[in-house]
Amino acid sequence: MELTLQQARCLQLAAQGLLQAPAKAATRSALRACIARMGLLQIDTIHVVARSPYLVLFSRLGAYPQQWLDDALTHGELFETWAHEACFAPIEDLLAHRLFNREARVHWGLANAQKSHDQQRAELDQLLAHIREKGAVKTSDFERKEGGASAWWGWKDEKRWLEALFASGELMVARREKFQRVYDLTERVAPQLAACVDVATPEQVRQRFIEKSVAALGITQARWVHDYYRSKPRLKDADLHALVEQGVLLRLAVQGWANPAYVHASQAALLQQALAHTLQATHTALLSPFDPIVWDRERALAMFDFDYRLECYTPEAKRVHGYFVLPLLCRGELIGRLDAKAHRARGVFEVKALHAQAGASWTASQITEVAQAIQRCAHWHGTPEVTIGATRPAKLAAALKRALRAVAQESFEP
């Protein structure tokens, strides 16, 4: 079997829920299904626009109340874990992640936590006793007022200790309040774990995450698989041979790729649709910088010819595209990126800069669809007035402003 690159793109977008716009209004069950399909929803605290996990869901679900994600965590339908990075994951995967974090996952967050366990176990036990007696806590509960005595520890130590206990599984995130973690004892957050026994080995869990990675990506090369769940080491084709022999994975070719591609057997129907040219990409959306489609720079370049790097951690003078740059998905292509900021108090969604892909010339329909996507996102933020700053090419600014004036009269759900 051989796919064109466009067919491969459509297959990946379909698996990720980004091939077509949602046909129905968002529901809580659709939100849970969306996270289950991805397997992970990466967390980040930057909120110049909506924080990343909310924006990833908006790109797939359309307008929905952000409280729904918070509620899913509070009600125990999701949990937080170290995985790709800090992530929400479906509660059904809790035991697997706990085992893998304890025994096999190689991650800087877990490594830093282990240092606290090794060097400050007495303080960790004291903090656990405090939570056991007094109840769930936030890091802000331990902040020291300038010039005043601390009722507990200084903020930096306390934060580190809470994170160490979270990483070890002794604490879990019970809920979030204004996006701040609220930590509680694991036996109170997930009492069902008391009856669970580890029946899988770390290697079996690793194999499970390999399969889930391939299924979530829709189509992938072997070398991209490990990054999804941080299940090091990087894989080679030989590492997937047994799964191909078992029929769990399907091996095929993508035109222009030197390496074979892999599709999970559970996605066989999507693969057949891709081969039959019946997967049609019609969705246009602003993507989060932490969207699975773009979080692997090498994969995004190979799949979409899109060289993407988040620049918020780059000194301002060295930034090329901006602080918090959102990739623009339009009908199966990543056609540009924009640096945006939502000024909620003023009701303004500012597009500071917009860059079309180098060498590309947007069609009239692309301009209209991007304008609609920006306006939908702006309305969802409660910032319906859109302003456009610099664009590359420069002439794109006038065309985009005209398109925004035209779509501003359309009805958008809040």
Tab-separated table of N, CA, C and O in Angstrom, residues 64-176:
chain	number	residue	atom	x	y	z
A	64	TYR	N	-17.395	25.888	23.310
A	64	TYR	CA	-17.875	25.106	24.459
A	64	TYR	C	-17.476	25.860	25.714
A	64	TYR	O	-16.530	26.660	25.708
A	65	PRO	N	-18.145	25.652	26.836
A	65	PRO	CA	-17.738	26.303	28.093
A	65	PRO	C	-16.445	25.684	28.620
A	65	PRO	O	-16.349	24.465	28.792
A	66	GLN	N	-15.459	26.503	28.892
A	66	GLN	CA	-14.190	25.982	29.378
A	66	GLN	C	-14.346	25.241	30.704
A	66	GLN	O	-13.545	24.355	31.023
A	67	GLN	N	-15.370	25.552	31.443
A	67	GLN	CA	-15.611	24.894	32.720
A	67	GLN	C	-15.796	23.394	32.555
A	67	GLN	O	-15.559	22.611	33.487
A	68	TRP	N	-16.201	22.965	31.370
A	68	TRP	CA	-16.413	21.529	31.150
A	68	TRP	C	-15.135	20.730	31.374
A	68	TRP	O	-15.176	19.625	31.914
A	69	LEU	N	-14.002	21.256	30.945
A	69	LEU	CA	-12.744	20.549	31.168
A	69	LEU	C	-12.432	20.494	32.660
A	69	LEU	O	-12.036	19.444	33.183
A	70	ASP	N	-12.611	21.607	33.349
A	70	ASP	CA	-12.392	21.631	34.795
A	70	ASP	C	-13.302	20.629	35.496
A	70	ASP	O	-12.882	19.916	36.421
A	71	ASP	N	-14.567	20.559	35.058
A	71	ASP	CA	-15.523	19.638	35.671
A	71	ASP	C	-15.125	18.180	35.457
A	71	ASP	O	-15.284	17.347	36.348
A	72	ALA	N	-14.624	17.880	34.260
A	72	ALA	CA	-14.220	16.500	33.969
A	72	ALA	C	-13.102	16.052	34.907
A	72	ALA	O	-13.066	14.894	35.350
A	73	LEU	N	-12.191	16.965	35.243
A	73	LEU	CA	-11.145	16.644	36.213
A	73	LEU	C	-11.735	16.491	37.610
A	73	LEU	O	-11.455	15.503	38.306
A	74	THR	N	-12.571	17.420	38.010
A	74	THR	CA	-13.169	17.382	39.349
A	74	THR	C	-13.994	16.120	39.555
A	74	THR	O	-13.992	15.532	40.653
A	75	HIS	N	-14.687	15.676	38.529
A	75	HIS	CA	-15.566	14.502	38.638
A	75	HIS	C	-14.833	13.175	38.429
A	75	HIS	O	-15.475	12.114	38.393
A	76	GLY	N	-13.529	13.224	38.275
A	76	GLY	CA	-12.757	11.995	38.168
A	76	GLY	C	-12.822	11.322	36.816
A	76	GLY	O	-12.489	10.137	36.700
A	77	GLU	N	-13.211	12.045	35.770
A	77	GLU	CA	-13.227	11.474	34.423
A	77	GLU	C	-11.858	11.613	33.753
A	77	GLU	O	-11.557	10.889	32.809
A	78	LEU	N	-11.063	12.543	34.255
A	78	LEU	CA	-9.697	12.751	33.808
A	78	LEU	C	-8.780	12.764	35.018
A	78	LEU	O	-9.240	12.876	36.157
A	79	PHE	N	-7.491	12.679	34.773
A	79	PHE	CA	-6.510	12.887	35.831
A	79	PHE	C	-5.308	13.571	35.212
A	79	PHE	O	-5.170	13.645	33.987
A	80	GLU	N	-4.431	14.091	36.052
A	80	GLU	CA	-3.215	14.745	35.577
A	80	GLU	C	-2.014	13.843	35.818
A	80	GLU	O	-1.932	13.153	36.828
A	81	THR	N	-1.077	13.886	34.864
A	81	THR	CA	0.097	13.031	34.947
A	81	THR	C	1.236	13.643	34.150
A	81	THR	O	1.018	14.471	33.261
A	82	TRP	N	2.449	13.245	34.473
A	82	TRP	CA	3.564	13.480	33.574
A	82	TRP	C	3.487	12.448	32.460
A	82	TRP	O	3.339	11.256	32.720
A	83	ALA	N	3.563	12.891	31.231
A	83	ALA	CA	3.555	11.976	30.076
A	83	ALA	C	4.385	12.645	28.986
A	83	ALA	O	5.601	12.717	29.110
A	84	HIS	N	3.721	13.114	27.900
A	84	HIS	CA	4.475	13.899	26.910
A	84	HIS	C	5.129	15.084	27.623
A	84	HIS	O	6.310	15.349	27.481
A	85	GLU	N	4.325	15.831	28.327
A	85	GLU	CA	4.745	16.787	29.364
A	85	GLU	C	3.671	16.652	30.443
A	85	GLU	O	3.122	15.574	30.600
A	86	ALA	N	3.388	17.701	31.184
A	86	ALA	CA	2.243	17.645	32.085
A	86	ALA	C	0.984	17.555	31.225
A	86	ALA	O	0.788	18.355	30.306
A	87	CYS	N	0.137	16.579	31.507
A	87	CYS	CA	-1.013	16.291	30.635
A	87	CYS	C	-2.237	15.880	31.442
A	87	CYS	O	-2.122	15.326	32.536
A	88	PHE	N	-3.416	16.143	30.868
A	88	PHE	CA	-4.632	15.455	31.260
A	88	PHE	C	-4.691	14.142	30.480
A	88	PHE	O	-4.259	14.077	29.319
A	89	ALA	N	-5.241	13.103	31.104
A	89	ALA	CA	-5.414	11.825	30.420
A	89	ALA	C	-6.712	11.187	30.907
A	89	ALA	O	-7.189	11.484	32.012
A	90	PRO	N	-7.313	10.296	30.111
A	90	PRO	CA	-8.547	9.619	30.527
A	90	PRO	C	-8.304	8.778	31.779
A	90	PRO	O	-7.260	8.140	31.918
A	91	ILE	N	-9.255	8.774	32.685
A	91	ILE	CA	-9.095	8.064	33.954
A	91	ILE	C	-8.849	6.574	33.737
A	91	ILE	O	-8.201	5.919	34.572
A	92	GLU	N	-9.302	6.027	32.609
A	92	GLU	CA	-9.084	4.605	32.325
A	92	GLU	C	-7.596	4.267	32.203
A	92	GLU	O	-7.214	3.100	32.358
A	93	ASP	N	-6.759	5.259	31.953
A	93	ASP	CA	-5.328	5.023	31.772
A	93	ASP	C	-4.519	5.301	33.041
A	93	ASP	O	-3.291	5.289	33.011
A	94	LEU	N	-5.197	5.554	34.146
A	94	LEU	CA	-4.507	5.961	35.365
A	94	LEU	C	-3.494	4.923	35.830
A	94	LEU	O	-2.328	5.250	36.112
A	95	LEU	N	-3.899	3.679	35.928
A	95	LEU	CA	-3.004	2.645	36.451
A	95	LEU	C	-1.783	2.480	35.545
A	95	LEU	O	-0.654	2.326	36.039
A	96	ALA	N	-1.984	2.525	34.246
A	96	ALA	CA	-0.866	2.361	33.317
A	96	ALA	C	0.143	3.494	33.471
A	96	ALA	O	1.361	3.270	33.501
A	97	HIS	N	-0.340	4.720	33.577
A	97	HIS	CA	0.577	5.845	33.725
A	97	HIS	C	1.315	5.793	35.057
A	97	HIS	O	2.509	6.106	35.127
A	98	ARG	N	0.617	5.417	36.108
A	98	ARG	CA	1.278	5.342	37.418
A	98	ARG	C	2.405	4.308	37.392
A	98	ARG	O	3.504	4.556	37.900
A	99	LEU	N	2.128	3.158	36.808
A	99	LEU	CA	3.154	2.118	36.722
A	99	LEU	C	4.328	2.590	35.868
A	99	LEU	O	5.496	2.424	36.248
A	100	PHE	N	4.033	3.190	34.731
A	100	PHE	CA	5.100	3.601	33.820
A	100	PHE	C	5.928	4.728	34.425
A	100	PHE	O	7.150	4.759	34.285
A	101	ASN	N	5.266	5.686	35.094
A	101	ASN	CA	6.005	6.773	35.736
A	101	ASN	C	6.923	6.243	36.833
A	101	ASN	O	8.030	6.737	37.032
A	102	ARG	N	6.447	5.239	37.541
A	102	ARG	CA	7.223	4.703	38.659
A	102	ARG	C	8.399	3.867	38.188
A	102	ARG	O	9.476	3.877	38.788
A	103	GLU	N	8.222	3.149	37.084
A	103	GLU	CA	9.209	2.135	36.716
A	103	GLU	C	10.018	2.448	35.461
A	103	GLU	O	11.155	1.978	35.341
A	104	ALA	N	9.469	3.211	34.530
A	104	ALA	CA	10.111	3.226	33.211
A	104	ALA	C	10.216	4.584	32.535
A	104	ALA	O	11.137	4.801	31.748
A	105	ARG	N	9.299	5.500	32.772
A	105	ARG	CA	9.305	6.737	31.988
A	105	ARG	C	10.515	7.589	32.345
A	105	ARG	O	10.823	7.802	33.522
A	106	VAL	N	11.196	8.091	31.324
A	106	VAL	CA	12.345	8.975	31.497
A	106	VAL	C	11.880	10.393	31.180
A	106	VAL	O	11.595	10.715	30.027
A	107	HIS	N	11.784	11.228	32.214
A	107	HIS	CA	11.247	12.565	32.016
A	107	HIS	C	11.868	13.491	33.041
A	107	HIS	O	12.059	13.124	34.205
A	108	TRP	N	12.176	14.716	32.629
A	108	TRP	CA	12.825	15.661	33.535
A	108	TRP	C	11.967	15.961	34.766
A	108	TRP	O	12.502	16.163	35.873
A	109	GLY	N	10.645	16.005	34.599
A	109	GLY	CA	9.770	16.294	35.733
A	109	GLY	C	9.853	15.222	36.799
A	109	GLY	O	9.868	15.506	38.003
A	110	LEU	N	9.918	13.982	36.378
A	110	LEU	CA	10.038	12.871	37.317
A	110	LEU	C	11.428	12.833	37.946
A	110	LEU	O	11.578	12.531	39.129
A	111	ALA	N	12.450	13.145	37.157
A	111	ALA	CA	13.816	13.136	37.677
A	111	ALA	C	14.000	14.202	38.753
A	111	ALA	O	14.619	13.958	39.795
A	112	ASN	N	13.463	15.408	38.506
A	112	ASN	CA	13.568	16.465	39.510
A	112	ASN	C	12.830	16.106	40.782
A	112	ASN	O	13.293	16.392	41.892
A	113	ALA	N	11.681	15.456	40.641
A	113	ALA	CA	10.915	15.044	41.815
A	113	ALA	C	11.672	14.018	42.645
A	113	ALA	O	11.645	14.047	43.880
A	114	GLN	N	12.378	13.124	41.970
A	114	GLN	CA	13.109	12.084	42.693
A	114	GLN	C	14.198	12.689	43.578
A	114	GLN	O	14.483	12.166	44.660
A	115	LYS	N	14.785	13.788	43.149
A	115	LYS	CA	15.801	14.443	43.971
A	115	LYS	C	15.211	14.904	45.295
A	115	LYS	O	15.852	14.783	46.351
A	116	SER	N	13.992	15.429	45.256
A	116	SER	CA	13.346	15.848	46.498
A	116	SER	C	13.074	14.658	47.401
A	116	SER	O	13.234	14.733	48.624
A	117	HIS	N	12.646	13.547	46.803
A	117	HIS	CA	12.404	12.337	47.601
A	117	HIS	C	13.687	11.850	48.256
A	117	HIS	O	13.683	11.403	49.408
A	118	ASP	N	14.781	11.930	47.535
A	118	ASP	CA	16.055	11.438	48.057
A	118	ASP	C	16.629	12.339	49.142
A	118	ASP	O	17.230	11.859	50.108
A	119	GLN	N	16.431	13.644	48.994
A	119	GLN	CA	17.111	14.599	49.866
A	119	GLN	C	16.240	15.186	50.966
A	119	GLN	O	16.766	15.658	51.985
A	120	GLN	N	14.909	15.174	50.791
A	120	GLN	CA	14.030	15.871	51.742
A	120	GLN	C	12.795	15.045	52.080
A	120	GLN	O	11.696	15.575	52.196
A	121	ARG	N	12.974	13.759	52.306
A	121	ARG	CA	11.838	12.885	52.567
A	121	ARG	C	11.110	13.276	53.844
A	121	ARG	O	9.884	13.173	53.921
A	122	ALA	N	11.830	13.732	54.859
A	122	ALA	CA	11.179	14.112	56.115
A	122	ALA	C	10.192	15.257	55.888
A	122	ALA	O	9.081	15.256	56.437
A	123	GLU	N	10.597	16.239	55.077
A	123	GLU	CA	9.709	17.360	54.786
A	123	GLU	C	8.487	16.905	53.969
A	123	GLU	O	7.369	17.387	54.178
A	124	LEU	N	8.702	15.962	53.057
A	124	LEU	CA	7.584	15.441	52.269
A	124	LEU	C	6.580	14.733	53.174
A	124	LEU	O	5.360	14.891	53.022
A	125	ASP	N	7.069	13.954	54.121
A	125	ASP	CA	6.179	13.253	55.045
A	125	ASP	C	5.413	14.233	55.928
A	125	ASP	O	4.232	14.024	56.234
A	126	GLN	N	6.076	15.321	56.323
A	126	GLN	CA	5.403	16.330	57.131
A	126	GLN	C	4.292	17.007	56.338
A	126	GLN	O	3.201	17.280	56.858
A	127	LEU	N	4.559	17.273	55.065
A	127	LEU	CA	3.538	17.872	54.208
A	127	LEU	C	2.367	16.911	53.994
A	127	LEU	O	1.199	17.318	54.020
A	128	LEU	N	2.655	15.645	53.801
A	128	LEU	CA	1.587	14.647	53.668
A	128	LEU	C	0.710	14.608	54.917
A	128	LEU	O	-0.525	14.520	54.830
A	129	ALA	N	1.346	14.656	56.078
A	129	ALA	CA	0.582	14.629	57.333
A	129	ALA	C	-0.310	15.857	57.441
A	129	ALA	O	-1.461	15.773	57.909
A	130	HIS	N	0.205	17.004	57.014
A	130	HIS	CA	-0.592	18.239	57.024
A	130	HIS	C	-1.827	18.087	56.137
A	130	HIS	O	-2.943	18.456	56.533
A	131	ILE	N	-1.662	17.545	54.939
A	131	ILE	CA	-2.787	17.375	54.014
A	131	ILE	C	-3.763	16.332	54.546
A	131	ILE	O	-4.985	16.490	54.432
A	132	ARG	N	-3.232	15.288	55.143
A	132	ARG	CA	-4.101	14.245	55.690
A	132	ARG	C	-4.998	14.812	56.785
A	132	ARG	O	-6.178	14.463	56.894
A	133	GLU	N	-4.455	15.724	57.568
A	133	GLU	CA	-5.219	16.297	58.676
A	133	GLU	C	-6.092	17.465	58.242
A	133	GLU	O	-7.267	17.559	58.627
A	134	LYS	N	-5.541	18.356	57.410
A	134	LYS	CA	-6.235	19.607	57.099
A	134	LYS	C	-7.015	19.576	55.790
A	134	LYS	O	-7.902	20.403	55.582
A	135	GLY	N	-6.667	18.641	54.886
A	135	GLY	CA	-7.366	18.577	53.614
A	135	GLY	C	-6.530	19.095	52.458
A	135	GLY	O	-5.353	19.425	52.608
A	136	ALA	N	-7.161	19.177	51.289
A	136	ALA	CA	-6.472	19.534	50.050
A	136	ALA	C	-5.856	20.929	50.140
A	136	ALA	O	-6.355	21.807	50.860
A	137	VAL	N	-4.754	21.131	49.406
A	137	VAL	CA	-4.029	22.401	49.456
A	137	VAL	C	-3.661	22.866	48.053
A	137	VAL	O	-3.613	22.085	47.110
A	138	LYS	N	-3.398	24.173	47.952
A	138	LYS	CA	-2.833	24.791	46.766
A	138	LYS	C	-1.474	25.367	47.150
A	138	LYS	O	-1.203	25.627	48.329
A	139	THR	N	-0.648	25.622	46.158
A	139	THR	CA	0.650	26.230	46.474
A	139	THR	C	0.471	27.605	47.099
A	139	THR	O	1.263	28.015	47.958
A	140	SER	N	-0.583	28.316	46.716
A	140	SER	CA	-0.801	29.654	47.265
A	140	SER	C	-1.132	29.625	48.748
A	140	SER	O	-1.016	30.651	49.433
A	141	ASP	N	-1.544	28.480	49.275
A	141	ASP	CA	-1.817	28.370	50.705
A	141	ASP	C	-0.558	28.576	51.541
A	141	ASP	O	-0.648	28.825	52.749
A	142	PHE	N	0.607	28.444	50.898
A	142	PHE	CA	1.861	28.490	51.630
A	142	PHE	C	2.725	29.678	51.233
A	142	PHE	O	3.893	29.729	51.564
A	143	GLU	N	2.166	30.613	50.544
A	143	GLU	CA	2.943	31.783	50.146
A	143	GLU	C	3.272	32.628	51.371
A	143	GLU	O	2.439	32.820	52.257
A	144	ARG	N	4.486	33.138	51.413
A	144	ARG	CA	4.938	33.962	52.526
A	144	ARG	C	4.750	35.421	52.168
A	144	ARG	O	5.220	35.879	51.130
A	145	LYS	N	4.072	36.157	53.030
A	145	LYS	CA	3.924	37.589	52.810
A	145	LYS	C	5.242	38.284	53.128
A	145	LYS	O	5.935	37.923	54.066
A	146	GLU	N	5.546	39.277	52.321
A	146	GLU	CA	6.821	39.960	52.480
A	146	GLU	C	6.939	40.541	53.885
A	146	GLU	O	6.064	41.270	54.357
A	147	GLY	N	8.015	40.165	54.568
A	147	GLY	CA	8.262	40.673	55.914
A	147	GLY	C	7.529	39.924	56.999
A	147	GLY	O	7.697	40.201	58.181
A	148	GLY	N	6.715	38.937	56.629
A	148	GLY	CA	5.945	38.202	57.627
A	148	GLY	C	6.482	36.810	57.818
A	148	GLY	O	7.273	36.294	57.040
A	149	ALA	N	6.043	36.165	58.883
A	149	ALA	CA	6.465	34.796	59.163
A	149	ALA	C	5.661	33.834	58.322
A	149	ALA	O	4.487	34.061	58.029
A	150	SER	N	6.281	32.738	57.966
A	150	SER	CA	5.607	31.733	57.157
A	150	SER	C	4.905	30.735	58.057
A	150	SER	O	5.472	30.239	59.032
A	151	ALA	N	3.650	30.432	57.749
A	151	ALA	CA	2.916	29.437	58.527
A	151	ALA	C	3.377	28.033	58.195
A	151	ALA	O	3.133	27.095	58.940
A	152	TRP	N	4.026	27.901	57.080
A	152	TRP	CA	4.513	26.575	56.683
A	152	TRP	C	5.903	26.756	56.110
A	152	TRP	O	6.787	27.292	56.749
A	153	TRP	N	6.113	26.388	54.892
A	153	TRP	CA	7.419	26.579	54.275
A	153	TRP	C	7.372	27.733	53.278
A	153	TRP	O	6.296	28.206	52.910
A	154	GLY	N	8.512	28.157	52.845
A	154	GLY	CA	8.560	29.135	51.770
A	154	GLY	C	7.966	28.551	50.501
A	154	GLY	O	7.970	27.346	50.283
A	155	TRP	N	7.465	29.419	49.623
A	155	TRP	CA	6.734	28.982	48.432
A	155	TRP	C	7.552	28.043	47.566
A	155	TRP	O	7.058	27.015	47.124
A	156	LYS	N	8.813	28.356	47.326
A	156	LYS	CA	9.592	27.552	46.396
A	156	LYS	C	9.758	26.119	46.890
A	156	LYS	O	9.601	25.175	46.140
A	157	ASP	N	10.084	25.951	48.167
A	157	ASP	CA	10.216	24.604	48.712
A	157	ASP	C	8.891	23.871	48.668
A	157	ASP	O	8.810	22.715	48.258
A	158	GLU	N	7.843	24.556	49.084
A	158	GLU	CA	6.521	23.915	49.160
A	158	GLU	C	6.048	23.457	47.787
A	158	GLU	O	5.523	22.358	47.633
A	159	LYS	N	6.240	24.300	46.790
A	159	LYS	CA	5.857	23.940	45.426
A	159	LYS	C	6.634	22.710	44.971
A	159	LYS	O	6.065	21.775	44.396
A	160	ARG	N	7.921	22.715	45.229
A	160	ARG	CA	8.745	21.578	44.816
A	160	ARG	C	8.303	20.290	45.513
A	160	ARG	O	8.250	19.228	44.895
A	161	TRP	N	7.968	20.392	46.795
A	161	TRP	CA	7.570	19.200	47.534
A	161	TRP	C	6.207	18.672	47.073
A	161	TRP	O	6.002	17.468	46.958
A	162	LEU	N	5.281	19.576	46.816
A	162	LEU	CA	3.983	19.141	46.291
A	162	LEU	C	4.151	18.435	44.953
A	162	LEU	O	3.522	17.396	44.697
A	163	GLU	N	4.993	19.009	44.111
A	163	GLU	CA	5.216	18.395	42.803
A	163	GLU	C	5.907	17.045	42.929
A	163	GLU	O	5.629	16.120	42.164
A	164	ALA	N	6.806	16.907	43.904
A	164	ALA	CA	7.471	15.620	44.111
A	164	ALA	C	6.476	14.560	44.547
A	164	ALA	O	6.518	13.414	44.083
A	165	LEU	N	5.567	14.927	45.423
A	165	LEU	CA	4.555	13.972	45.889
A	165	LEU	C	3.541	13.650	44.793
A	165	LEU	O	3.032	12.529	44.708
A	166	PHE	N	3.255	14.643	43.946
A	166	PHE	CA	2.394	14.397	42.791
A	166	PHE	C	3.067	13.431	41.814
A	166	PHE	O	2.448	12.480	41.324
A	167	ALA	N	4.351	13.647	41.556
A	167	ALA	CA	5.071	12.793	40.608
A	167	ALA	C	5.166	11.352	41.105
A	167	ALA	O	5.096	10.412	40.314
A	168	SER	N	5.315	11.167	42.406
A	168	SER	CA	5.426	9.817	42.956
A	168	SER	C	4.084	9.111	43.059
A	168	SER	O	4.029	7.904	43.294
A	169	GLY	N	2.991	9.863	42.908
A	169	GLY	CA	1.666	9.256	43.001
A	169	GLY	C	1.061	9.296	44.381
A	169	GLY	O	-0.056	8.817	44.582
A	170	GLU	N	1.759	9.890	45.351
A	170	GLU	CA	1.205	9.988	46.703
A	170	GLU	C	0.134	11.064	46.785
A	170	GLU	O	-0.768	10.989	47.617
A	171	LEU	N	0.249	12.069	45.949
A	171	LEU	CA	-0.779	13.087	45.799
A	171	LEU	C	-1.301	13.069	44.367
A	171	LEU	O	-0.591	12.657	43.445
A	172	MET	N	-2.527	13.533	44.183
A	172	MET	CA	-3.092	13.743	42.857
A	172	MET	C	-3.695	15.141	42.808
A	172	MET	O	-3.891	15.783	43.847
A	173	VAL	N	-3.985	15.598	41.617
A	173	VAL	CA	-4.675	16.874	41.447
A	173	VAL	C	-6.168	16.587	41.518
A	173	VAL	O	-6.729	15.935	40.645
A	174	ALA	N	-6.779	17.064	42.587
A	174	ALA	CA	-8.202	16.802	42.793
A	174	ALA	C	-9.073	17.672	41.899
A	174	ALA	O	-10.122	17.236	41.411
A	175	ARG	N	-8.616	18.887	41.671
A	175	ARG	CA	-9.359	19.845	40.837
A	175	ARG	C	-8.437	21.021	40.588
A	175	ARG	O	-7.307	21.061	41.085
A	176	ARG	N	-8.912	21.966	39.811
A	176	ARG	CA	-8.193	23.219	39.605
A	176	ARG	C	-9.112	24.378	39.953
A	176	ARG	O	-10.302	24.345	39.645
